[in-house]
Tab-separated table of C-alpha atoms in Angstrom:
chain	number	residue	atom	x	y	z
M	318	GLN	CA	-0.333	1.922	72.113
M	319	GLN	CA	2.319	0.072	73.375
M	320	GLN	CA	2.385	-3.316	71.319
M	321	VAL	CA	5.324	-3.914	68.833
M	322	LYS	CA	3.673	-5.593	65.969
M	323	GLN	CA	6.059	-8.076	64.017
M	324	SER	CA	5.143	-9.254	61.031
M	325	PRO	CA	5.826	-12.653	58.588
M	326	GLN	CA	5.947	-14.925	61.508
M	327	SER	CA	7.950	-17.731	59.757
M	328	LEU	CA	9.567	-17.358	56.267
M	329	ILE	CA	11.536	-19.518	54.509
M	330	VAL	CA	14.085	-18.114	51.945
M	331	GLN	CA	16.764	-19.732	49.851
M	332	LYS	CA	20.105	-19.727	51.425
M	333	GLY	CA	21.852	-16.066	49.262
M	334	GLY	CA	18.831	-14.602	49.318
M	335	ILE	CA	17.469	-11.743	51.566
M	336	SER	CA	15.203	-12.211	54.037
M	337	ILE	CA	13.132	-8.949	55.416
M	338	ILE	CA	11.435	-8.967	58.691
M	339	ASN	CA	8.686	-5.868	59.371
M	340	CYS	CA	7.514	-4.351	62.606
M	341	ALA	CA	5.416	-1.543	63.638
M	342	TYR	CA	4.553	0.224	66.707
M	343	GLU	CA	2.592	2.690	67.997
M	344	ASN	CA	4.683	4.403	70.677
M	345	THR	CA	5.766	7.263	69.704
M	346	ALA	CA	7.470	7.955	72.820
M	347	PHE	CA	9.692	4.694	71.847
M	348	ASP	CA	13.472	5.615	71.185
M	349	TYR	CA	15.452	2.343	70.680
M	350	PHE	CA	14.420	-0.559	68.845
M	351	PRO	CA	16.971	-3.469	68.525
M	352	TRP	CA	16.229	-6.766	66.882
M	353	TYR	CA	17.419	-9.997	68.898
M	354	GLN	CA	18.090	-13.912	67.542
M	355	GLN	CA	16.632	-16.291	69.429
M	356	PHE	CA	17.966	-20.240	69.055
M	357	PRO	CA	16.771	-22.968	69.724
M	358	GLY	CA	16.789	-23.615	73.545
M	359	LYS	CA	19.236	-20.804	73.985
M	360	GLY	CA	18.456	-17.269	74.943
M	361	PRO	CA	17.545	-13.916	72.492
M	362	ALA	CA	21.748	-12.428	71.618
M	363	LEU	CA	21.672	-8.852	70.486
M	364	LEU	CA	22.227	-8.565	67.009
M	365	ILE	CA	21.351	-4.704	66.164
M	366	ALA	CA	19.706	-2.192	67.657
M	367	ILE	CA	18.695	1.488	66.282
M	368	ARG	CA	17.588	5.069	66.971
M	369	PRO	CA	15.220	7.271	65.274
M	370	ASP	CA	17.870	9.505	65.186
M	371	VAL	CA	19.209	7.825	61.522
M	372	SER	CA	17.126	6.602	58.800
M	373	GLU	CA	19.005	3.143	58.703
M	374	LYS	CA	22.003	1.517	60.476
M	375	LYS	CA	24.218	-1.791	58.692
M	376	GLU	CA	26.424	-4.036	60.203
M	377	GLY	CA	27.592	-7.170	57.918
M	378	ARG	CA	25.171	-8.360	56.276
M	379	PHE	CA	22.792	-7.250	58.885
M	380	THR	CA	20.771	-3.776	57.824
M	381	ILE	CA	17.650	-1.790	59.983
M	382	SER	CA	15.730	0.607	57.927
M	383	PHE	CA	13.710	2.649	59.923
M	384	ASN	CA	11.159	4.754	59.195
M	385	LYS	CA	9.251	6.956	62.000
M	386	SER	CA	6.631	8.949	60.154
M	387	ALA	CA	5.968	5.365	59.185
M	388	LYS	CA	6.390	4.201	62.610
M	389	GLN	CA	8.052	1.342	61.329
M	390	PHE	CA	11.071	-0.441	61.427
M	391	SER	CA	12.860	-3.307	59.473
M	392	LEU	CA	15.393	-6.068	59.331
M	393	HIS	CA	17.110	-7.143	55.984
M	394	ILE	CA	19.529	-10.357	56.137
M	395	MET	CA	21.987	-10.099	53.002
M	396	ASP	CA	23.320	-13.375	51.682
M	397	SER	CA	21.423	-14.930	54.073
M	398	GLN	CA	22.687	-18.937	55.333
M	399	PRO	CA	21.541	-22.093	56.627
M	400	GLY	CA	23.210	-20.993	59.979
M	401	ASP	CA	20.778	-17.902	59.811
M	402	SER	CA	18.057	-20.232	60.373
M	403	ALA	CA	16.410	-18.767	64.237
M	404	THR	CA	13.273	-16.780	65.636
M	405	TYR	CA	14.173	-13.133	65.140
M	406	PHE	CA	12.487	-11.025	67.403
M	407	CYS	CA	11.625	-6.595	67.345
M	408	ALA	CA	11.634	-4.757	70.437
M	409	ALA	CA	11.189	-1.819	71.493
M	410	SER	CA	11.972	1.082	74.462
M	411	ARG	CA	11.421	3.982	76.107
M	412	MET	CA	15.482	4.838	76.466
M	413	ARG	CA	18.498	1.721	76.221
M	414	GLY	CA	18.793	-0.606	79.005
M	415	ALA	CA	17.135	0.287	81.682
M	416	GLN	CA	13.747	0.508	80.384
M	417	LYS	CA	11.048	-2.412	79.610
M	418	LEU	CA	11.671	-3.534	75.966
M	419	VAL	CA	7.891	-3.904	74.348
M	420	PHE	CA	8.579	-7.281	71.718
M	421	GLY	CA	6.880	-7.778	68.550
M	422	GLN	CA	5.332	-11.579	68.435
M	423	GLY	CA	8.756	-13.344	66.604
M	424	THR	CA	9.310	-13.733	63.057
M	425	ARG	CA	11.321	-17.912	62.396
M	426	LEU	CA	12.833	-17.886	59.858
M	427	THR	CA	14.178	-20.743	57.573
M	428	ILE	CA	16.571	-20.965	55.368
M	429	ASN	CA	16.895	-23.276	53.019
M	430	PRO	CA	20.340	-25.019	50.826
G	1280	GLY	CA	31.595	-8.425	76.850
G	1281	ALA	CA	28.346	-8.767	79.263
G	1282	VAL	CA	27.520	-11.959	79.935
G	1283	VAL	CA	25.475	-12.995	81.406
G	1284	SER	CA	24.387	-16.808	83.014
G	1285	GLN	CA	21.752	-18.254	84.533
G	1286	HIS	CA	21.683	-21.412	86.571
G	1287	PRO	CA	20.556	-23.759	86.074
G	1288	SER	CA	20.312	-24.489	82.502
G	1289	TRP	CA	16.865	-26.490	82.687
G	1290	VAL	CA	15.268	-28.371	86.553
G	1291	ILE	CA	12.437	-30.992	86.494
G	1292	CYS	CA	10.821	-30.626	90.067
G	1293	LYS	CA	7.906	-32.300	91.953
G	1294	SER	CA	4.591	-30.436	91.811
G	1295	GLY	CA	4.152	-28.437	95.037
G	1296	THR	CA	8.012	-28.171	95.339
G	1297	SER	CA	9.815	-24.444	95.489
G	1298	VAL	CA	12.557	-23.584	92.040
G	1299	LYS	CA	15.371	-21.090	92.798
G	1300	ILE	CA	17.083	-19.839	89.768
G	1301	GLU	CA	19.943	-17.665	89.705
G	1302	CYS	CA	20.730	-14.990	87.397
G	1303	ARG	CA	23.875	-13.039	86.853
G	1304	SER	CA	25.734	-10.272	85.366
G	1305	LEU	CA	29.235	-11.720	84.546
G	1306	ASP	CA	31.839	-8.549	83.694
G	1307	PHE	CA	29.236	-5.631	84.432
G	1308	GLN	CA	27.193	-4.211	86.644
G	1309	ALA	CA	23.430	-4.376	86.336
G	1310	THR	CA	21.307	-2.061	88.329
G	1311	THR	CA	18.013	-3.440	86.925
G	1312	MET	CA	17.669	-7.304	85.581
G	1313	PHE	CA	14.862	-7.851	84.221
G	1314	TRP	CA	12.374	-12.246	84.963
G	1315	TYR	CA	11.168	-12.992	81.384
G	1316	ARG	CA	8.692	-16.401	80.413
G	1317	GLN	CA	8.510	-17.700	76.974
G	1318	PHE	CA	6.297	-20.686	75.889
G	1319	PRO	CA	6.918	-22.924	73.196
G	1320	LYS	CA	6.886	-20.674	69.397
G	1321	GLN	CA	5.656	-17.716	71.421
G	1322	SER	CA	7.219	-14.198	72.618
G	1323	LEU	CA	9.015	-13.118	75.846
G	1324	MET	CA	6.384	-12.146	77.998
G	1325	LEU	CA	8.036	-9.385	81.143
G	1326	MET	CA	6.788	-10.967	84.408
G	1327	ALA	CA	8.340	-8.437	86.084
G	1328	THR	CA	12.009	-5.800	87.067
G	1329	SER	CA	13.800	-6.041	89.787
G	1330	ASN	CA	16.077	-3.277	90.539
G	1331	GLU	CA	19.038	-4.000	92.904
G	1332	GLY	CA	18.198	-3.183	97.033
G	1333	SER	CA	15.043	-2.922	95.946
G	1334	LYS	CA	11.400	-4.918	96.111
G	1335	ALA	CA	10.877	-5.608	92.005
G	1336	THR	CA	7.795	-4.576	90.569
G	1337	TYR	CA	5.494	-7.683	88.412
G	1338	GLU	CA	3.950	-7.339	85.560
G	1339	GLN	CA	-0.045	-7.091	85.527
G	1340	GLY	CA	-1.138	-10.348	86.305
G	1341	VAL	CA	2.348	-11.488	87.789
G	1342	GLU	CA	1.565	-13.432	91.067
G	1343	LYS	CA	4.095	-11.580	93.820
G	1344	ASP	CA	3.431	-14.108	96.087
G	1345	LYS	CA	4.484	-17.282	93.653
G	1346	PHE	CA	7.305	-15.509	91.339
G	1347	LEU	CA	9.859	-13.890	94.391
G	1348	ILE	CA	12.671	-12.094	93.172
G	1349	ASN	CA	15.467	-10.970	94.928
G	1350	HIS	CA	18.351	-8.821	93.826
G	1351	ALA	CA	20.407	-8.555	95.913
G	1352	SER	CA	23.873	-7.106	94.602
G	1353	LEU	CA	24.750	-5.656	91.097
G	1354	THR	CA	25.151	-8.609	89.896
G	1355	LEU	CA	23.255	-11.907	91.235
G	1356	SER	CA	19.123	-12.192	90.866
G	1357	THR	CA	17.566	-14.367	92.170
G	1358	LEU	CA	13.782	-16.211	90.942
G	1359	THR	CA	12.160	-18.574	93.531
G	1360	VAL	CA	9.087	-20.396	91.589
G	1361	THR	CA	6.997	-21.330	94.789
G	1362	SER	CA	5.005	-24.690	94.982
G	1363	ALA	CA	6.155	-25.199	91.659
G	1364	HIS	CA	2.655	-26.635	89.394
G	1365	PRO	CA	3.157	-28.125	85.512
G	1366	GLU	CA	1.283	-24.976	84.598
G	1367	ASP	CA	4.272	-23.187	84.991
G	1368	SER	CA	6.308	-25.577	83.056
G	1369	SER	CA	8.561	-22.814	81.522
G	1370	PHE	CA	11.641	-21.435	79.943
G	1371	TYR	CA	12.612	-18.796	81.929
G	1372	ILE	CA	15.342	-15.959	80.720
G	1373	CYS	CA	16.880	-13.042	82.433
G	1374	SER	CA	18.223	-9.801	81.609
G	1375	ALA	CA	20.458	-7.414	82.727
G	1376	THR	CA	20.874	-3.958	81.510
G	1377	GLY	CA	24.457	-2.692	80.611
G	1378	VAL	CA	25.108	0.715	79.066
G	1379	GLU	CA	24.524	0.152	75.535
G	1380	THR	CA	21.021	-2.668	76.092
G	1381	GLN	CA	19.928	-5.684	77.858
G	1382	TYR	CA	21.693	-8.947	77.338
G	1383	PHE	CA	19.801	-11.766	78.147
G	1384	GLY	CA	20.592	-15.095	79.419
G	1385	PRO	CA	20.894	-18.401	78.415
G	1386	GLY	CA	17.325	-19.291	79.825
G	1387	THR	CA	16.000	-22.329	81.970
G	1388	ARG	CA	14.389	-24.629	80.958
G	1389	LEU	CA	12.227	-25.303	84.004
G	1390	LEU	CA	9.279	-28.392	84.353
G	1391	VAL	CA	6.692	-29.969	86.788
G	1392	LEU	CA	6.019	-32.510	86.984
């Protein structure tokens, strides 16, 4: 019940295209859903996060869509660029900040020029 | 703001020696810090939760006597890998809790020969 399932495991998108990564969770007590971007040899960096009281949040080219009834959320990267090539992790926790994050398995995104 | 540093960024040591990794929140105070371990092409695995002034809480399967955690101040937590062995070679990442979310350090690459 603590798992967060992420798909796909890897994704190749052409420059300018839309990258879509999906996550599903089981624990309905989760109420904070961040996405992290990680480059090789670096720590994860927070990209964007959402709480279940909204269905969508957009920041620049990054959008989170949230479906509370289906217990799913996804990351959309519009106008994908080669610099977006990285590993993306979704996560969930019961509360912001001091609570443990449960991470998805990660998606290795490659943007072809 | 919300910068977390780790030191060292990489370390090579001989089998049987101990290695200390520092995690600092540079511009904010963090009552809670987390330590993660990440193997190549895998997700982050939470090792322990570190609370300032109290004993760390370890995840199931993590040896507390092998991975010593000290959180002596609101800006510093340390992870000591005692009697390191080649199987301890990994990427160790800390995070510090801010108001909104966890902020991750850049990671420490440990190689045990």
